[in-house]
């Protein structure tokens, strides 16, 4: 069985081609000042016609989302709720829903309509998910105050959890590792998590964001790197 895994981030596309759980190919593309503005769309087109896939798994880490308790059913309000956090465009974005039964919450998020149509036009089974839901589902949570941080390229998402209850989730698009640190420490002060009583866990591009990790270690006592992305081993895709 050939499976295509796609991960969309703030300025990038990471894909994996998997056959019977063996990763055959993995590549990343990121928009920079030197690349065409439509680089991601071009690369998506190339990936989708690489071969015949039996299934596609899509994960969006794009920062257009809102968090609600599980069971919230006023789906028509999804766009309006997301608009409190980020600008939305109903003409260009598809409204999506991901439910996390482990913590009894659900995410409304939007996904670019042009990407959505290209993927659906292949007429093969496809599953869409939000990175926050998949991240949360991968967390082994204890009865403590915890901050779980998943690092990307120029982006990070994090959960604040207290005794198996999600207190806060955020997904930050920033270009400075120092900004990551500022936002997370600012969050601690606002939600009443003491530095010494809070356990920190890091995942994803921890090596790429080594400045952030080393600076965080100066402030916190309990920090564990749970997962470090290496070739053919991506925290969100695997």
CSV table of C-alpha atoms in Angstrom, one decimal:
chain,number,residue,atom,x,y,z
A,1,UNK,CA,0.0,0.0,0.0
A,2,UNK,CA,1.4,3.3,-1.1
A,3,UNK,CA,0.6,6.3,1.2
A,4,UNK,CA,1.5,9.9,0.7
A,5,UNK,CA,1.9,12.0,3.9
A,6,UNK,CA,1.7,15.7,3.5
A,7,UNK,CA,2.5,18.4,6.2
A,8,UNK,CA,1.8,22.0,5.4
A,9,UNK,CA,3.4,24.6,7.6
A,10,UNK,CA,3.6,28.4,7.6
A,11,UNK,CA,6.0,28.6,4.7
A,12,UNK,CA,6.7,25.0,3.8
A,13,UNK,CA,5.6,21.6,2.6
A,14,UNK,CA,7.1,18.3,3.9
A,15,UNK,CA,6.1,15.1,2.2
A,16,UNK,CA,6.7,11.4,2.8
A,17,UNK,CA,6.0,8.5,0.5
A,18,UNK,CA,5.4,5.3,2.5
A,19,UNK,CA,5.0,1.8,1.4
A,20,UNK,CA,4.0,-0.8,3.9
A,21,UNK,CA,5.3,1.4,6.7
A,22,UNK,CA,8.7,1.8,5.1
A,23,UNK,CA,9.5,5.4,4.2
A,24,UNK,CA,10.7,5.5,0.6
A,25,UNK,CA,11.1,9.2,0.2
A,26,UNK,CA,10.9,12.4,2.3
A,27,UNK,CA,11.6,16.0,1.2
A,28,UNK,CA,10.9,19.5,2.5
A,29,UNK,CA,10.4,22.7,0.6
A,30,UNK,CA,10.3,26.2,2.1
A,31,UNK,CA,9.5,29.6,0.6
A,32,UNK,CA,12.3,32.1,0.9
A,33,UNK,CA,13.1,35.5,-0.6
A,34,UNK,CA,14.9,33.6,-3.4
A,35,UNK,CA,12.1,31.1,-4.3
A,36,UNK,CA,8.9,31.7,-6.3
A,37,UNK,CA,5.9,32.8,-4.2
A,38,UNK,CA,3.9,29.9,-5.5
A,39,UNK,CA,6.7,27.3,-4.7
A,40,UNK,CA,4.4,25.2,-2.4
A,41,UNK,CA,1.7,24.9,-5.0
A,42,UNK,CA,4.2,23.9,-7.7
A,43,UNK,CA,5.8,21.3,-5.4
A,44,UNK,CA,2.4,19.9,-4.4
A,45,UNK,CA,1.5,19.4,-8.1
A,46,UNK,CA,4.8,17.5,-8.6
A,47,UNK,CA,4.3,15.3,-5.6
A,48,UNK,CA,0.7,14.4,-6.4
A,49,UNK,CA,1.6,13.0,-9.8
A,50,UNK,CA,4.8,11.2,-8.7
A,51,UNK,CA,3.0,7.8,-8.6
A,52,UNK,CA,-0.3,6.2,-8.0
A,53,UNK,CA,-1.1,6.5,-4.3
A,54,UNK,CA,-3.6,4.3,-2.4
A,55,UNK,CA,-4.2,6.8,0.3
A,56,UNK,CA,-3.2,10.4,1.3
A,57,UNK,CA,-2.8,11.7,4.9
A,58,UNK,CA,-2.8,15.5,5.1
A,59,UNK,CA,-1.8,17.4,8.3
A,60,UNK,CA,-2.1,21.2,8.4
A,61,UNK,CA,0.0,23.3,10.8
A,62,UNK,CA,-1.2,26.5,9.3
A,63,UNK,CA,-2.1,29.1,11.9
A,64,UNK,CA,-5.8,29.5,11.2
A,65,UNK,CA,-7.7,27.7,13.9
A,66,UNK,CA,-9.8,27.8,17.0
A,67,UNK,CA,-10.2,25.4,20.0
A,68,UNK,CA,-13.6,24.4,21.3
A,69,UNK,CA,-14.9,21.7,23.7
A,70,UNK,CA,-15.9,18.4,22.1
A,71,UNK,CA,-19.6,18.4,21.2
A,72,UNK,CA,-19.8,22.0,20.1
A,73,UNK,CA,-22.0,21.7,17.0
A,74,UNK,CA,-22.5,25.2,15.7
A,75,UNK,CA,-20.3,24.4,12.7
A,76,UNK,CA,-21.5,27.4,10.7
A,77,UNK,CA,-19.8,29.6,13.3
A,78,UNK,CA,-16.4,28.0,12.6
A,79,UNK,CA,-15.1,30.8,10.3
A,80,UNK,CA,-16.3,33.5,12.7
A,81,UNK,CA,-14.5,31.8,15.6
A,82,UNK,CA,-11.3,31.4,13.7
A,83,UNK,CA,-11.5,35.1,12.7
A,84,UNK,CA,-10.9,36.1,16.3
A,85,UNK,CA,-7.4,34.6,16.0
A,86,UNK,CA,-6.5,35.1,12.3
A,87,UNK,CA,-8.0,36.7,9.2
A,88,UNK,CA,-10.1,34.3,7.2
A,89,UNK,CA,-11.3,34.2,3.6
A,90,UNK,CA,-14.3,31.9,2.8
A,91,UNK,CA,-13.6,32.2,-0.9
A,92,UNK,CA,-10.0,30.8,-0.6
A,93,UNK,CA,-10.2,28.6,2.5
A,94,UNK,CA,-12.0,25.4,3.3
A,95,UNK,CA,-13.4,25.0,6.9
A,96,UNK,CA,-12.2,21.8,8.5
A,97,UNK,CA,-12.9,20.0,11.9
A,98,UNK,CA,-10.6,17.7,13.9
A,99,UNK,CA,-11.8,16.1,17.1
A,100,UNK,CA,-9.6,14.9,20.0
A,101,UNK,CA,-11.4,12.5,22.1
A,102,UNK,CA,-8.4,11.9,24.4
A,103,UNK,CA,-8.8,15.4,25.9
A,104,UNK,CA,-12.5,16.1,24.8
A,105,UNK,CA,-11.7,19.1,22.6
A,106,UNK,CA,-12.1,19.9,18.9
A,107,UNK,CA,-10.3,22.1,16.5
A,108,UNK,CA,-11.9,24.2,13.7
A,109,UNK,CA,-9.2,25.1,11.2
A,110,UNK,CA,-9.1,26.3,7.6
A,111,UNK,CA,-7.1,24.9,4.8
A,112,UNK,CA,-6.3,26.6,1.4
A,113,UNK,CA,-9.1,25.7,-1.0
A,114,UNK,CA,-6.7,25.4,-4.0
A,115,UNK,CA,-4.6,22.7,-2.2
A,116,UNK,CA,-7.8,21.0,-1.0
A,117,UNK,CA,-9.2,20.7,-4.5
A,118,UNK,CA,-6.0,19.4,-6.0
A,119,UNK,CA,-5.8,16.7,-3.4
A,120,UNK,CA,-9.5,15.7,-3.6
A,121,UNK,CA,-9.5,15.6,-7.4
A,122,UNK,CA,-7.3,12.5,-7.3
A,123,UNK,CA,-10.4,10.6,-6.1
A,124,UNK,CA,-8.6,8.4,-3.6
A,125,UNK,CA,-9.1,8.0,0.1
A,126,UNK,CA,-7.7,11.1,1.9
A,127,UNK,CA,-7.7,12.1,5.6
A,128,UNK,CA,-7.2,15.7,6.7
A,129,UNK,CA,-6.1,16.5,10.2
A,130,UNK,CA,-4.9,19.5,12.2
A,131,UNK,CA,-1.3,19.4,13.6
A,132,UNK,CA,-2.6,20.4,17.1
A,133,UNK,CA,-4.9,17.4,17.2
A,134,UNK,CA,-2.3,14.9,16.1
A,135,UNK,CA,0.3,16.5,18.5
A,136,UNK,CA,-2.1,16.3,21.4
A,137,UNK,CA,-2.9,12.7,20.6
A,138,UNK,CA,0.8,11.8,20.8
A,139,UNK,CA,1.4,13.3,24.2
A,140,UNK,CA,1.9,11.1,27.2
A,141,UNK,CA,0.5,13.3,29.9
A,142,UNK,CA,0.9,12.8,33.7
A,143,UNK,CA,-0.9,14.6,36.6
A,144,UNK,CA,1.4,17.6,36.5
A,145,UNK,CA,1.6,21.1,35.1
A,146,UNK,CA,3.2,20.6,31.7
A,147,UNK,CA,4.2,22.6,28.6
A,148,UNK,CA,4.6,20.5,25.4
A,149,UNK,CA,6.3,22.3,22.6
A,150,UNK,CA,6.5,21.1,19.0
A,151,UNK,CA,9.0,23.0,16.9
A,152,UNK,CA,8.9,23.6,13.1
A,153,UNK,CA,10.8,25.8,10.7
A,154,UNK,CA,10.0,29.4,11.8
A,155,UNK,CA,7.1,28.1,13.7
A,156,UNK,CA,6.1,26.4,17.0
A,157,UNK,CA,2.9,25.1,18.6
A,158,UNK,CA,2.5,24.4,22.3
A,159,UNK,CA,0.1,23.0,24.8
A,160,UNK,CA,-0.3,24.0,28.5
A,161,UNK,CA,-1.8,21.0,30.3
A,162,UNK,CA,-2.7,20.8,34.0
A,163,UNK,CA,-3.7,17.4,35.4
A,164,UNK,CA,-4.9,16.0,32.1
A,165,UNK,CA,-6.8,19.2,31.2
A,166,UNK,CA,-5.8,21.4,28.3
A,167,UNK,CA,-5.4,24.9,29.6
A,168,UNK,CA,-4.1,26.6,26.4
A,169,UNK,CA,-3.0,25.8,22.9
A,170,UNK,CA,-1.2,28.2,20.5
A,171,UNK,CA,0.5,28.0,17.2
A,172,UNK,CA,3.1,30.7,16.6
A,173,UNK,CA,4.5,32.0,13.2
A,174,UNK,CA,7.7,33.8,14.1
A,175,UNK,CA,11.1,34.2,12.6
A,176,UNK,CA,13.2,34.3,15.8
A,177,UNK,CA,13.9,31.6,18.3
A,178,UNK,CA,14.0,34.3,21.0
A,179,UNK,CA,10.4,35.1,20.1
A,180,UNK,CA,9.4,31.5,20.8
A,181,UNK,CA,10.9,31.8,24.2
A,182,UNK,CA,9.3,35.2,24.9
A,183,UNK,CA,5.8,33.9,24.0
A,184,UNK,CA,6.1,30.7,26.0
A,185,UNK,CA,7.4,32.4,29.2
A,186,UNK,CA,4.8,35.2,28.8
A,187,UNK,CA,2.1,32.4,28.6
A,188,UNK,CA,3.4,30.8,31.8
A,189,UNK,CA,3.0,34.1,33.7
A,190,UNK,CA,-0.6,34.6,32.4
A,191,UNK,CA,-1.9,31.1,33.3
A,192,UNK,CA,-0.1,30.8,36.7
A,193,UNK,CA,2.3,28.0,35.8
A,194,UNK,CA,5.4,28.4,38.1
A,195,UNK,CA,8.7,27.7,36.3
A,196,UNK,CA,10.0,25.3,38.9
A,197,UNK,CA,6.7,23.3,39.2
A,198,UNK,CA,6.2,23.0,35.4
A,199,UNK,CA,7.6,20.1,33.3
A,200,UNK,CA,8.6,21.1,29.7
A,201,UNK,CA,8.7,18.7,26.8
A,202,UNK,CA,10.1,19.5,23.3
A,203,UNK,CA,9.5,17.7,20.0
A,204,UNK,CA,10.2,18.1,16.3
A,205,UNK,CA,12.9,20.4,15.0
A,206,UNK,CA,14.8,20.6,18.3
A,207,UNK,CA,18.2,20.6,16.6
A,208,UNK,CA,17.3,23.2,14.1
A,209,UNK,CA,16.1,25.4,16.9
A,210,UNK,CA,19.0,24.7,19.3
A,211,UNK,CA,19.2,28.4,20.3
A,212,UNK,CA,15.7,28.2,21.6
A,213,UNK,CA,16.4,25.0,23.5
A,214,UNK,CA,19.6,26.3,25.1
A,215,UNK,CA,17.9,29.5,26.1
A,216,UNK,CA,15.0,27.7,27.6
A,217,UNK,CA,17.3,25.5,29.6
A,218,UNK,CA,18.6,28.6,31.3
A,219,UNK,CA,15.2,29.4,32.8
A,220,UNK,CA,13.6,26.0,33.4
A,221,UNK,CA,14.6,23.2,35.7
A,222,UNK,CA,12.7,20.3,34.0
A,223,UNK,CA,13.1,20.1,30.3
A,224,UNK,CA,13.0,16.8,28.3
A,225,UNK,CA,13.6,16.5,24.5
A,226,UNK,CA,11.1,13.7,23.6
A,227,UNK,CA,11.5,13.6,19.9
A,228,UNK,CA,14.2,15.1,17.6
A,229,UNK,CA,13.3,15.1,13.9
A,230,UNK,CA,15.9,13.3,11.7
A,231,UNK,CA,15.7,12.3,8.1
A,232,UNK,CA,12.8,9.9,7.5
A,233,UNK,CA,11.6,10.5,11.1
A,234,UNK,CA,9.2,13.4,11.5
A,235,UNK,CA,7.3,13.8,14.7
A,236,UNK,CA,4.0,14.8,13.2
A,237,UNK,CA,4.2,12.6,10.1
A,238,UNK,CA,5.4,9.4,11.7
